[in-house]
XYZ file of N, CA, C and O in Angstrom:
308
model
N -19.399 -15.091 5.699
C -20.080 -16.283 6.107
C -21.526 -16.188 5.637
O -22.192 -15.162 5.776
N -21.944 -17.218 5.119
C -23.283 -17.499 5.075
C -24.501 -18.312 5.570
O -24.566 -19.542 5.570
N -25.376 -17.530 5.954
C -26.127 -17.946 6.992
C -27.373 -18.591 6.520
O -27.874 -18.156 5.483
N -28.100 -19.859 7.328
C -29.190 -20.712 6.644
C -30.228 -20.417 7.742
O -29.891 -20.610 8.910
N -31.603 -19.915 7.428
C -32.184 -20.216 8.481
C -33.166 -21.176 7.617
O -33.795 -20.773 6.639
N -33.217 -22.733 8.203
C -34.524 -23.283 8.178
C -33.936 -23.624 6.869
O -34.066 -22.859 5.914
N -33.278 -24.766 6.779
C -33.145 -24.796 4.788
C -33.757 -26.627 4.571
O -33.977 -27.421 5.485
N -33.840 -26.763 3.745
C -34.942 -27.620 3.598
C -33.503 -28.754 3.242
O -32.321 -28.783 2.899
N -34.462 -29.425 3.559
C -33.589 -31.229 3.623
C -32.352 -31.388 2.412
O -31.155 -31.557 2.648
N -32.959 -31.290 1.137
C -32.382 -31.093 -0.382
C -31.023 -29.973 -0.194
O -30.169 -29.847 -1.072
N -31.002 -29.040 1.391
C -29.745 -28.310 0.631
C -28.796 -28.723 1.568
O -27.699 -28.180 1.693
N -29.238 -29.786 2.311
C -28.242 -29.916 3.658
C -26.844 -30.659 3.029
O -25.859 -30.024 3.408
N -26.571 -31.517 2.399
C -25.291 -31.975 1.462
C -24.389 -30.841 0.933
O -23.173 -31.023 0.993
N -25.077 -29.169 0.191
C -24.510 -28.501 -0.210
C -23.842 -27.696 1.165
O -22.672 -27.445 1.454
N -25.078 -27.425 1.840
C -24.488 -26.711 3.275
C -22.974 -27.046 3.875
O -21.951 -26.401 4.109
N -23.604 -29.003 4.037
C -22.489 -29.477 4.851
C -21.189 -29.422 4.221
O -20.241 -29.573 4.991
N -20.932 -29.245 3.034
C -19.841 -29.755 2.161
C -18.620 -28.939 2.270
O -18.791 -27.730 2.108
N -17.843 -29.205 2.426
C -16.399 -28.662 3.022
C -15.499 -28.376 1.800
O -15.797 -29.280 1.019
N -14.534 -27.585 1.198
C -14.187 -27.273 0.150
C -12.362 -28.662 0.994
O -11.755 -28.678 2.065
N -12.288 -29.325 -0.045
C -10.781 -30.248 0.540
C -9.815 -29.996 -0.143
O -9.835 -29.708 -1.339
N -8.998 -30.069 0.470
C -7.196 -29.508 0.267
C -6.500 -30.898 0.681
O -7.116 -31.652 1.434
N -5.416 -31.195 0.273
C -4.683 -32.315 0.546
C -3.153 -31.839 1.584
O -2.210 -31.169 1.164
N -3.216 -32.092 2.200
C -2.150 -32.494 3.017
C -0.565 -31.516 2.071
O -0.040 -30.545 2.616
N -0.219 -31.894 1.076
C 0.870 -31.327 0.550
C 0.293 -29.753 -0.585
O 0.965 -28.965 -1.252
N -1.008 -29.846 -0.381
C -1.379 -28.363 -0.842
C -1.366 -27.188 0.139
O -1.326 -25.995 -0.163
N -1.415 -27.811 1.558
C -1.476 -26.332 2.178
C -0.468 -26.928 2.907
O -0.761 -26.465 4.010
N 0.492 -27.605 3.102
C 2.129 -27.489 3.031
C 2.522 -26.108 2.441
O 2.778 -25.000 2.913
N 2.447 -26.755 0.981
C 3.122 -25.001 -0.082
C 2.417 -24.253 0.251
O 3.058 -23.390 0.852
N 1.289 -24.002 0.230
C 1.223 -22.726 0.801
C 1.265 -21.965 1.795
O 1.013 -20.761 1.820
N 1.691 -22.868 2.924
C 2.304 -22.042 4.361
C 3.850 -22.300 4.413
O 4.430 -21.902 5.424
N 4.614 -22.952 3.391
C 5.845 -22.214 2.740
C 6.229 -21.205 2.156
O 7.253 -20.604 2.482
N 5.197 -20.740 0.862
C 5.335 -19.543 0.349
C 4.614 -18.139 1.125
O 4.638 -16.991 0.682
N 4.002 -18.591 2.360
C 3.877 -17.428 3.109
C 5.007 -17.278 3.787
O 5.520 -16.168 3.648
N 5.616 -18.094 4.536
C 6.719 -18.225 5.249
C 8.200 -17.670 4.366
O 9.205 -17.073 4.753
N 7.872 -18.066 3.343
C 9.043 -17.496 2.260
C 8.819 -16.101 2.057
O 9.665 -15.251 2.335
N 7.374 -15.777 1.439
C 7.359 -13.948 1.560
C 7.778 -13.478 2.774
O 8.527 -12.506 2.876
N 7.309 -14.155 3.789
C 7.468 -13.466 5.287
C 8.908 -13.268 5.600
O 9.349 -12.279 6.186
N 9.636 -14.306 5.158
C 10.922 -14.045 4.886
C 12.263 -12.640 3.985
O 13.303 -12.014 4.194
N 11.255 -12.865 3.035
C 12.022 -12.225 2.060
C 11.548 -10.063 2.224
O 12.269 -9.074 2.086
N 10.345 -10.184 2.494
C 9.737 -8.880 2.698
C 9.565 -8.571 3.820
O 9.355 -7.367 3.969
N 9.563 -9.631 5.389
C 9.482 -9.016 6.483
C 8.254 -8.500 7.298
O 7.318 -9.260 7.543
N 8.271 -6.867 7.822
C 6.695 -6.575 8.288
C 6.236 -5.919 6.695
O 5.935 -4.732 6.824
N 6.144 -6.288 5.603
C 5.096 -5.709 4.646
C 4.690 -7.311 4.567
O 3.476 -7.389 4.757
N 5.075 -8.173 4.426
C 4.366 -9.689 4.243
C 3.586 -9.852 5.556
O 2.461 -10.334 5.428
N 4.065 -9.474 7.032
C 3.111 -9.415 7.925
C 1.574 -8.612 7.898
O 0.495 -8.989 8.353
N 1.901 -7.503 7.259
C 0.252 -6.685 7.222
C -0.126 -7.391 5.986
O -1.328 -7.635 5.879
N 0.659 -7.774 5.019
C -0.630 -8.399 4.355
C -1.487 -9.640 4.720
O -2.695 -9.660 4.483
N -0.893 -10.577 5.248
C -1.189 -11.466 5.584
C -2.250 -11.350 6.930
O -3.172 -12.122 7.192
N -1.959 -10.529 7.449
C -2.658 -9.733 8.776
C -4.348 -9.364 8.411
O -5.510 -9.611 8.731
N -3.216 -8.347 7.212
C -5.362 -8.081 6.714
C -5.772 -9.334 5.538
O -6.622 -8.958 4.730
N -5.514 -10.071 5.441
C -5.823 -11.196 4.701
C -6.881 -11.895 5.147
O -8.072 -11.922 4.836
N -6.026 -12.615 6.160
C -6.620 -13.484 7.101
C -7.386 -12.974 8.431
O -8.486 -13.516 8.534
N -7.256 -12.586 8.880
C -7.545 -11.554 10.414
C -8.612 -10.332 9.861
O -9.498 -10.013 10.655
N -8.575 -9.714 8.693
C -9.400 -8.414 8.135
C -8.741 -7.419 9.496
O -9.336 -6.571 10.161
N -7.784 -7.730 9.568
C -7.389 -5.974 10.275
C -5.940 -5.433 10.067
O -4.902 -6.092 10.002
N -6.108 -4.078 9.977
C -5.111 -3.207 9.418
C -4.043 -3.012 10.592
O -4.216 -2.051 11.341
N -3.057 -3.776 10.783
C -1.936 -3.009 11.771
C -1.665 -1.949 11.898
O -1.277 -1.579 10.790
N -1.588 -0.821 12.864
C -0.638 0.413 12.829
C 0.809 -0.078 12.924
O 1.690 -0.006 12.067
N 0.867 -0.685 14.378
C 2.085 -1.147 14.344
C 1.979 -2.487 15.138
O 1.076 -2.925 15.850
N 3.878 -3.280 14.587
C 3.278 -4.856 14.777
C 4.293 -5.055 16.243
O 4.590 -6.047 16.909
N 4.468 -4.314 16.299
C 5.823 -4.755 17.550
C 4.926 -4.889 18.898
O 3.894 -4.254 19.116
N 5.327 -5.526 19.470
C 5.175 -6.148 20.843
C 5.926 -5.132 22.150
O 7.156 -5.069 22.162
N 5.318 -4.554 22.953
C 5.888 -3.804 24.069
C 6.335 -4.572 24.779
O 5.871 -5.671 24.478
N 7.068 -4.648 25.670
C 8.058 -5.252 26.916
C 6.873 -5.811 28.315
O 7.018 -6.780 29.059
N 5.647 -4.710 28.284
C 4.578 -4.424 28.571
C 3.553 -5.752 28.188
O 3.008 -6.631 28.856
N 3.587 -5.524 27.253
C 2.510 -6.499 26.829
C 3.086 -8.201 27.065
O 2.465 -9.167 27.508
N 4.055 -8.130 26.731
C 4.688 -9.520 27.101
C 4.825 -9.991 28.175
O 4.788 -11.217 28.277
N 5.070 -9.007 29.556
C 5.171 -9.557 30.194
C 3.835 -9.483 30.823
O 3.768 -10.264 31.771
N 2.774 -8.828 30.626
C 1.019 -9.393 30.495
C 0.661 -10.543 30.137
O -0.133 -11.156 30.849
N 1.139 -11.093 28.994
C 1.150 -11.978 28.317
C 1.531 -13.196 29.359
O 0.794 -14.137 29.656
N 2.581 -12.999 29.738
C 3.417 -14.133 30.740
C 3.042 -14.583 31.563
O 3.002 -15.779 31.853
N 2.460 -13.114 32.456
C 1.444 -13.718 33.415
C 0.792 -14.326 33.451
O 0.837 -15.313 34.186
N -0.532 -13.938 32.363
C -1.321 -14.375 32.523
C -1.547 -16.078 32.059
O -2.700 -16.496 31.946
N -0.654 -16.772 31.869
C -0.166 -18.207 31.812
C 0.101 -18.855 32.839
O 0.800 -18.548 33.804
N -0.729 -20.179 32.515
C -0.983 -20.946 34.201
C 0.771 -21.650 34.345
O 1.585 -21.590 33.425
N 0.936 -22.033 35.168
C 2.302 -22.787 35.282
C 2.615 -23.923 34.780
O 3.783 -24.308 34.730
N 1.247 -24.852 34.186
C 1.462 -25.886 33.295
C 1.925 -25.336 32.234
O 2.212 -26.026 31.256
């Protein structure tokens, strides 16, 4: 991320400017993650893990433990 302190009037358009993707571009590409994730399993999970997230899994499994932490802590709505 990059940070502005104090940037003068002239860069606020570049600041604000958002990089745009269309609707059927990041379709495919949360197909072909979904397809690696498919086809390779937990090696498409750590990559995608440290991709997006920047962190290295040891391991990806979920304890019995944690889930039902998880459960709890969910309101009843």
């Amino acid at each position: 991320m990059k940070r502005y302190t104090y940037p003068k009037p002239d860069q606020w358009p570049e600041i604000l400017s958002r990089p745009s993707r269309t609707l059927d571009d990041i379709e495919q590409t949360v197909n072909e993650i979904f397809s690696e994730v498919r086809s390779k399993g937990d090696k498409a999970i750590h990559k995608y893990t440290e991709l997006f997230d920047g962190v290295t899994l040891e391991v990806i499994k979920t304890t019995p433990r944690e889930i039902k932490l998880a459960g709890d802590s969910l309101s009843e709505e």
